[in-house]
Amino acid sequence: MTDDDAKYQPPPSPLLQQAPQEPALPFQQAPQPPDAAALVARLRAQVEHAVLGQREVVSQVLAGLLAGGHVLLEGKPGLGKTQLVLALAKAFGGVFGRIQFTPDLMPSDVTGFRLFDMKSQTFQLRRGPVFCNLLLADEINRAPAKTQAALLEVMQEQQVTIDGETLLLSPPFMTLATQNPVEHEGTYPLPEAQLDRFLMKILIDYPDRVSESEIVARSAAEAPGASATKELEVVASPEDVVRAQAATAGVQVVREVVDYAVAIVQATREAKTVWLGAGTRGAIALVRIGKAIALMHGRQFVIPDDIKAASLPVLRHRVQLAPEVAMGGQSMDEVLKIIVESVPAPRQ
């Protein structure tokens, strides 16, 4: 790490903003922000017009988009999970696909299938909803394991195999899956292998009182069938997003910061409060989201605070607590915060 890095005092990370007095767009404070940062600002403005009181969540979702990963949204009913995805889809000019997961959903309903056409006497390909740029997998834990597994290939390799033929998806491709943490009857928990495919697990909580009052006032004034997302504008194209993702991948990371990310992941494996620690993919995800945070701040280099800011959404679904800790009532985030603070950050 250079001397300039050590002296740099970063603005508050967009993933950790909670105080209402924070600047509306902290990453715009950087001089001459790159095109990617301007793109994020336009997307943020559109999404936050439809989704109030979830500023930190919006920042995390946009970081996942820049990093080219998939996001799992978890929150109680009625907190705007689907609304957030629909708003991003409207602001993003790519192809949008939606799957409502139910217990009777089949893998072919997700990926597609070949149907015999009697008129032409040939098998015709019927592409599934995964052939898109932004996929909403609504209530993903409602479908059985074989249907959930239909997403593994497309999430990892951005391709689909139907009857032995491999079909590539057009970039970019992002899956935003939602699930309800309080209703477990008739659900199928995602296996560890599929959870690891998600770059981040983002928790949506209740909005503050001012935002909730505004949400209620807006909704009560809308005509039946109206939606705030209908007023949003398309402010990005698939090509814009691909360029922003390439710019994010080009953000510099010195070896000391990489070692810091690896040390955090290894600390989750060594902690006595953890039964199953994060794997190497967790360290990769930390660095990728760290790059996205840096770019959102208008920087071309990652600092340790970026890695620390990414630690909770990146690791909370990759770690399992020890049984005695879970029974004691300690939450995953509380344990992870202690682990992250126990790892010294590089200063020189």
Coordinates of C-alpha atoms in Angstrom, one line a residue:
M1 CA 0.0 0.0 0.0
T2 CA 1.4 3.5 -1.0
D3 CA 1.8 6.4 1.4
D4 CA -1.1 8.2 -0.3
D5 CA -3.3 5.2 0.5
A6 CA -2.3 5.3 4.1
K7 CA -3.0 9.0 4.4
Y8 CA -6.3 8.9 2.6
Q9 CA -9.3 9.4 4.8
P10 CA -12.2 7.8 3.0
P11 CA -15.8 9.1 3.0
P12 CA -18.4 6.9 4.7
S13 CA -19.0 3.7 2.8
P14 CA -22.3 3.6 1.0
L15 CA -22.8 0.1 2.5
L16 CA -22.6 1.4 6.0
Q17 CA -24.8 4.5 5.8
Q18 CA -27.4 4.7 8.5
A19 CA -27.5 8.3 9.7
P20 CA -30.1 10.4 7.8
Q21 CA -27.7 13.4 7.8
E22 CA -25.3 11.6 5.5
P23 CA -24.8 13.2 2.0
A24 CA -27.3 11.9 -0.5
L25 CA -24.6 10.5 -2.9
P26 CA -21.3 10.3 -1.0
F27 CA -19.4 8.8 -4.0
Q28 CA -20.2 11.9 -6.1
Q29 CA -17.9 14.0 -3.8
A30 CA -14.8 12.6 -5.6
P31 CA -13.4 14.9 -8.3
Q32 CA -14.2 13.9 -11.8
P33 CA -15.9 10.6 -11.0
P34 CA -15.6 7.9 -13.7
D35 CA -18.5 7.1 -16.0
A36 CA -19.3 4.0 -13.9
A37 CA -19.9 6.2 -10.8
A38 CA -22.1 8.5 -12.9
L39 CA -24.1 5.5 -14.1
V40 CA -24.6 4.3 -10.5
A41 CA -25.8 7.8 -9.5
R42 CA -28.4 7.7 -12.3
L43 CA -29.6 4.3 -11.3
R44 CA -29.7 5.2 -7.7
A45 CA -31.8 8.2 -8.3
Q46 CA -34.4 6.2 -10.2
V47 CA -34.5 3.3 -7.7
E48 CA -34.8 5.5 -4.7
H49 CA -37.7 7.4 -6.3
A50 CA -39.7 4.2 -6.0
V51 CA -38.1 2.6 -2.9
L52 CA -37.9 4.9 0.2
G53 CA -36.0 4.3 3.4
Q54 CA -33.7 1.6 2.1
R55 CA -30.7 3.6 1.1
E56 CA -28.1 1.1 2.4
V57 CA -29.9 -1.8 0.6
V58 CA -29.9 0.1 -2.7
S59 CA -26.2 0.8 -2.3
Q60 CA -25.5 -2.9 -1.8
V61 CA -27.6 -4.0 -4.7
L62 CA -25.8 -1.5 -7.0
A63 CA -22.5 -2.7 -5.7
G64 CA -23.5 -6.2 -6.6
L65 CA -24.5 -5.1 -10.1
L66 CA -21.1 -3.4 -10.6
A67 CA -19.3 -6.5 -9.4
G68 CA -21.2 -8.7 -11.8
G69 CA -22.6 -10.9 -9.2
H70 CA -26.0 -12.2 -7.9
V71 CA -27.8 -11.0 -4.9
L72 CA -30.1 -12.7 -2.4
L73 CA -32.6 -10.3 -0.8
E74 CA -34.1 -11.4 2.5
G75 CA -36.7 -9.5 4.5
K76 CA -40.2 -9.7 6.0
P77 CA -43.2 -9.3 3.8
G78 CA -44.2 -5.9 2.6
L79 CA -40.7 -4.2 2.9
G80 CA -40.2 -3.6 -0.8
K81 CA -38.0 -6.5 -2.0
T82 CA -39.9 -7.0 -5.2
Q83 CA -40.5 -3.3 -5.7
L84 CA -36.7 -2.7 -5.5
V85 CA -36.0 -5.2 -8.2
L86 CA -38.8 -3.9 -10.4
A87 CA -37.4 -0.4 -10.0
L88 CA -33.9 -1.4 -11.0
A89 CA -35.3 -3.4 -14.0
K90 CA -37.2 -0.3 -15.1
A91 CA -34.2 2.0 -14.8
F92 CA -32.0 -0.6 -16.5
G93 CA -32.7 -0.9 -20.2
G94 CA -31.9 -4.6 -20.5
V95 CA -34.3 -7.6 -20.8
F96 CA -36.1 -8.4 -17.6
G97 CA -37.3 -11.8 -16.6
R98 CA -39.3 -12.9 -13.6
I99 CA -40.0 -16.3 -12.0
Q100 CA -42.5 -16.8 -9.2
F101 CA -41.2 -19.9 -7.4
T102 CA -43.8 -22.3 -6.3
P103 CA -43.7 -25.9 -5.1
D104 CA -45.0 -27.2 -8.4
L105 CA -42.4 -25.3 -10.5
M106 CA -40.3 -27.5 -12.8
P107 CA -36.7 -27.0 -13.9
S108 CA -37.9 -26.7 -17.5
D109 CA -40.1 -23.8 -16.4
V110 CA -36.9 -22.0 -15.4
T111 CA -34.4 -22.8 -18.2
G112 CA -36.7 -23.7 -21.1
F113 CA -37.4 -26.9 -23.1
R114 CA -37.9 -28.3 -26.7
L115 CA -41.4 -28.8 -27.9
F116 CA -42.3 -30.9 -30.9
D117 CA -44.1 -28.9 -33.5
M118 CA -46.6 -31.0 -35.4
K119 CA -46.7 -28.7 -38.3
S120 CA -43.0 -28.7 -39.1
Q121 CA -42.3 -32.1 -37.6
T122 CA -39.3 -30.6 -35.7
F123 CA -38.5 -29.8 -32.1
Q124 CA -38.7 -26.1 -31.4
L125 CA -36.8 -24.4 -28.6
R126 CA -38.8 -22.5 -26.0
R127 CA -36.5 -20.4 -24.0
G128 CA -37.2 -20.0 -20.3
P129 CA -37.3 -16.7 -18.4
V130 CA -33.6 -17.0 -17.5
F131 CA -32.7 -15.7 -20.9
C132 CA -32.6 -12.1 -19.8
N133 CA -30.2 -9.5 -18.4
L134 CA -31.9 -9.0 -15.0
L135 CA -33.8 -12.0 -13.4
L136 CA -36.1 -11.7 -10.5
A137 CA -36.3 -15.1 -8.7
D138 CA -39.2 -14.3 -6.4
E139 CA -39.5 -16.4 -3.2
I140 CA -36.8 -18.7 -4.4
N141 CA -37.1 -21.0 -1.3
R142 CA -40.7 -21.9 -2.3
A143 CA -39.5 -24.3 -5.0
P144 CA -38.0 -27.8 -4.4
A145 CA -34.3 -28.5 -4.7
K146 CA -34.4 -29.8 -8.3
T147 CA -35.9 -26.5 -9.5
Q148 CA -33.6 -24.4 -7.4
A149 CA -30.7 -26.3 -8.9
A150 CA -31.8 -25.3 -12.4
L151 CA -30.3 -21.9 -11.6
L152 CA -26.8 -23.2 -10.7
E153 CA -25.4 -23.4 -14.2
V154 CA -26.8 -20.1 -15.4
M155 CA -25.7 -18.2 -12.3
Q156 CA -22.2 -19.6 -12.4
E157 CA -21.4 -19.8 -16.1
Q158 CA -24.1 -17.6 -17.7
Q159 CA -25.2 -20.4 -20.0
V160 CA -28.0 -22.9 -20.1
T161 CA -27.9 -26.5 -21.4
I162 CA -31.1 -27.9 -22.9
D163 CA -31.1 -31.4 -24.3
G164 CA -27.4 -31.4 -24.6
E165 CA -27.1 -28.0 -26.4
T166 CA -25.3 -25.2 -24.5
L167 CA -26.8 -21.8 -25.1
L168 CA -24.9 -18.6 -23.9
L169 CA -26.7 -15.7 -22.4
S170 CA -26.0 -12.1 -23.5
P171 CA -24.1 -10.1 -20.9
P172 CA -24.8 -8.7 -18.4
F173 CA -26.7 -11.2 -16.4
M174 CA -27.8 -10.7 -12.8
T175 CA -30.1 -12.8 -10.6
L176 CA -31.9 -11.0 -7.7
A177 CA -33.6 -13.6 -5.6
T178 CA -36.0 -12.9 -2.7
Q179 CA -37.0 -15.0 0.3
N180 CA -39.0 -14.5 3.5
P181 CA -37.2 -15.4 6.7
V182 CA -40.2 -15.7 9.0
E183 CA -42.4 -18.1 7.1
H184 CA -40.9 -21.6 6.8
E185 CA -43.9 -23.9 6.2
G186 CA -43.8 -25.2 2.7
T187 CA -40.3 -23.8 2.0
Y188 CA -37.1 -25.5 0.9
P189 CA -33.9 -23.9 2.3
L190 CA -31.3 -23.2 -0.2
P191 CA -28.3 -25.6 0.0
E192 CA -24.9 -24.3 0.8
A193 CA -23.6 -24.8 -2.8
Q194 CA -26.3 -22.5 -4.2
L195 CA -26.0 -20.0 -1.4
D196 CA -22.3 -19.7 -2.3
R197 CA -23.3 -18.7 -5.9
F198 CA -24.8 -15.4 -4.5
L199 CA -22.2 -12.7 -4.2
M200 CA -24.1 -11.1 -1.3
K201 CA -27.0 -11.7 1.0
I202 CA -28.7 -8.4 1.7
L203 CA -31.1 -8.0 4.6
I204 CA -34.0 -5.5 4.3
D205 CA -35.4 -4.1 7.5
Y206 CA -38.2 -1.7 8.4
P207 CA -37.8 1.9 7.1
D208 CA -37.5 4.8 9.5
R209 CA -40.7 6.6 10.6
V210 CA -40.4 9.5 8.1
S211 CA -39.8 7.3 5.2
E212 CA -42.6 4.9 6.2
S213 CA -45.0 7.8 6.5
E214 CA -44.1 9.0 3.0
I215 CA -44.6 5.4 1.7
V216 CA -48.0 5.2 3.2
A217 CA -49.0 8.6 1.9
R218 CA -47.9 7.8 -1.6
S219 CA -49.5 4.4 -1.7
A220 CA -52.8 5.8 -0.4
A221 CA -52.9 8.4 -3.1
E222 CA -52.2 6.0 -6.0
A223 CA -55.1 4.7 -8.1
P224 CA -55.7 0.9 -8.0
G225 CA -53.2 -0.8 -10.2
A226 CA -50.8 2.1 -10.3
S227 CA -47.1 1.7 -9.3
A228 CA -44.3 4.1 -8.5
T229 CA -42.1 2.2 -11.0
K230 CA -44.2 3.3 -13.9
E231 CA -42.9 6.8 -13.5
L232 CA -39.3 5.7 -13.7
E233 CA -37.0 6.4 -16.7
V234 CA -34.6 4.1 -18.5
V235 CA -31.2 5.6 -17.7
A236 CA -28.8 2.8 -18.7
S237 CA -28.3 0.2 -21.4
P238 CA -26.8 -3.3 -21.2
E239 CA -23.7 -1.9 -22.9
D240 CA -23.4 0.8 -20.2
V241 CA -23.5 -1.8 -17.5
V242 CA -21.0 -4.0 -19.2
R243 CA -18.6 -1.1 -19.4
A244 CA -19.2 -0.2 -15.8
Q245 CA -18.5 -3.8 -14.8
A246 CA -15.2 -3.8 -16.8
A247 CA -14.2 -0.5 -15.1
T248 CA -14.9 -2.1 -11.7
A249 CA -12.8 -5.2 -12.5
G250 CA -10.0 -2.8 -13.4
V251 CA -9.9 -1.1 -10.0
Q252 CA -6.5 -1.7 -8.4
V253 CA -6.0 -3.8 -5.3
V254 CA -2.6 -4.0 -3.6
R255 CA -1.5 -7.3 -2.1
E256 CA -1.8 -6.1 1.5
V257 CA -5.5 -5.5 0.9
V258 CA -6.0 -8.9 -0.7
D259 CA -4.2 -10.5 2.3
Y260 CA -6.6 -8.6 4.6
A261 CA -9.6 -10.1 2.8
V262 CA -8.1 -13.5 3.0
A263 CA -7.3 -13.1 6.7
I264 CA -10.9 -12.2 7.4
V265 CA -12.2 -15.3 5.7
Q266 CA -9.6 -17.5 7.5
A267 CA -10.7 -15.9 10.8
T268 CA -14.2 -17.2 10.2
R269 CA -12.8 -20.7 9.9
E270 CA -10.8 -20.4 13.1
A271 CA -13.4 -18.7 15.3
K272 CA -14.9 -21.0 18.0
T273 CA -18.3 -19.3 17.6
V274 CA -18.4 -20.6 14.0
W275 CA -19.1 -24.2 12.9
L276 CA -18.6 -23.7 9.2
G277 CA -16.4 -20.8 7.9
A278 CA -16.3 -19.1 4.5
G279 CA -14.4 -20.6 1.6
T280 CA -12.0 -19.1 -0.9
R281 CA -15.0 -17.8 -3.0
G282 CA -15.9 -15.6 0.0
A283 CA -12.5 -13.9 -0.2
I284 CA -12.9 -13.4 -3.9
A285 CA -16.3 -11.9 -3.3
L286 CA -14.9 -9.5 -0.6
V287 CA -12.4 -8.1 -3.1
R288 CA -14.9 -7.8 -5.9
I289 CA -17.4 -5.9 -3.8
G290 CA -14.5 -3.9 -2.4
K291 CA -13.7 -2.8 -5.9
A292 CA -17.3 -1.8 -6.5
I293 CA -17.4 0.3 -3.3
A294 CA -14.1 2.0 -4.3
L295 CA -15.5 2.9 -7.8
M296 CA -18.8 4.2 -6.2
H297 CA -16.5 6.5 -4.2
G298 CA -14.8 7.7 -7.4
R299 CA -11.5 5.9 -6.5
Q300 CA -9.4 3.6 -8.6
F301 CA -8.0 1.7 -5.7
V302 CA -9.4 -0.4 -2.9
I303 CA -8.7 0.5 0.8
P304 CA -9.2 -1.8 3.8
D305 CA -12.4 0.0 4.8
D306 CA -13.9 -1.1 1.5
I307 CA -13.3 -4.7 2.4
K308 CA -14.6 -4.2 6.0
A309 CA -17.8 -2.5 4.6
A310 CA -18.4 -5.5 2.3
S311 CA -17.8 -8.2 5.0
L312 CA -21.4 -8.6 6.4
P313 CA -23.4 -8.9 3.1
V314 CA -20.6 -11.0 1.6
L315 CA -20.1 -13.5 4.5
R316 CA -23.4 -13.8 6.3
H317 CA -24.7 -16.6 4.1
R318 CA -21.3 -18.3 3.8
V319 CA -20.9 -18.9 7.5
Q320 CA -22.8 -21.2 9.9
L321 CA -22.8 -20.5 13.7
A322 CA -21.9 -23.1 16.2
P323 CA -25.0 -24.7 17.7
E324 CA -24.5 -23.4 21.2
V325 CA -24.0 -19.9 19.9
A326 CA -27.1 -20.0 17.7
M327 CA -29.2 -21.3 20.7
G328 CA -27.8 -18.5 22.8
G329 CA -29.5 -16.0 20.7
Q330 CA -26.4 -14.4 19.1
S331 CA -27.0 -13.3 15.5
M332 CA -24.8 -14.0 12.6
D333 CA -24.1 -10.3 12.0
E334 CA -23.0 -9.9 15.7
V335 CA -20.6 -12.7 15.4
L336 CA -19.2 -11.5 12.1
K337 CA -18.6 -8.0 13.4
I338 CA -16.5 -9.4 16.3
I339 CA -14.5 -11.6 13.9
V340 CA -13.9 -8.7 11.4
E341 CA -12.8 -6.3 14.2
S342 CA -10.4 -9.0 15.5
V343 CA -8.4 -9.0 12.2
P344 CA -5.9 -6.1 12.1
A345 CA -6.2 -4.0 8.9
P346 CA -3.1 -3.0 7.0
R347 CA -2.0 0.5 7.7
Q348 CA 1.3 0.8 5.7

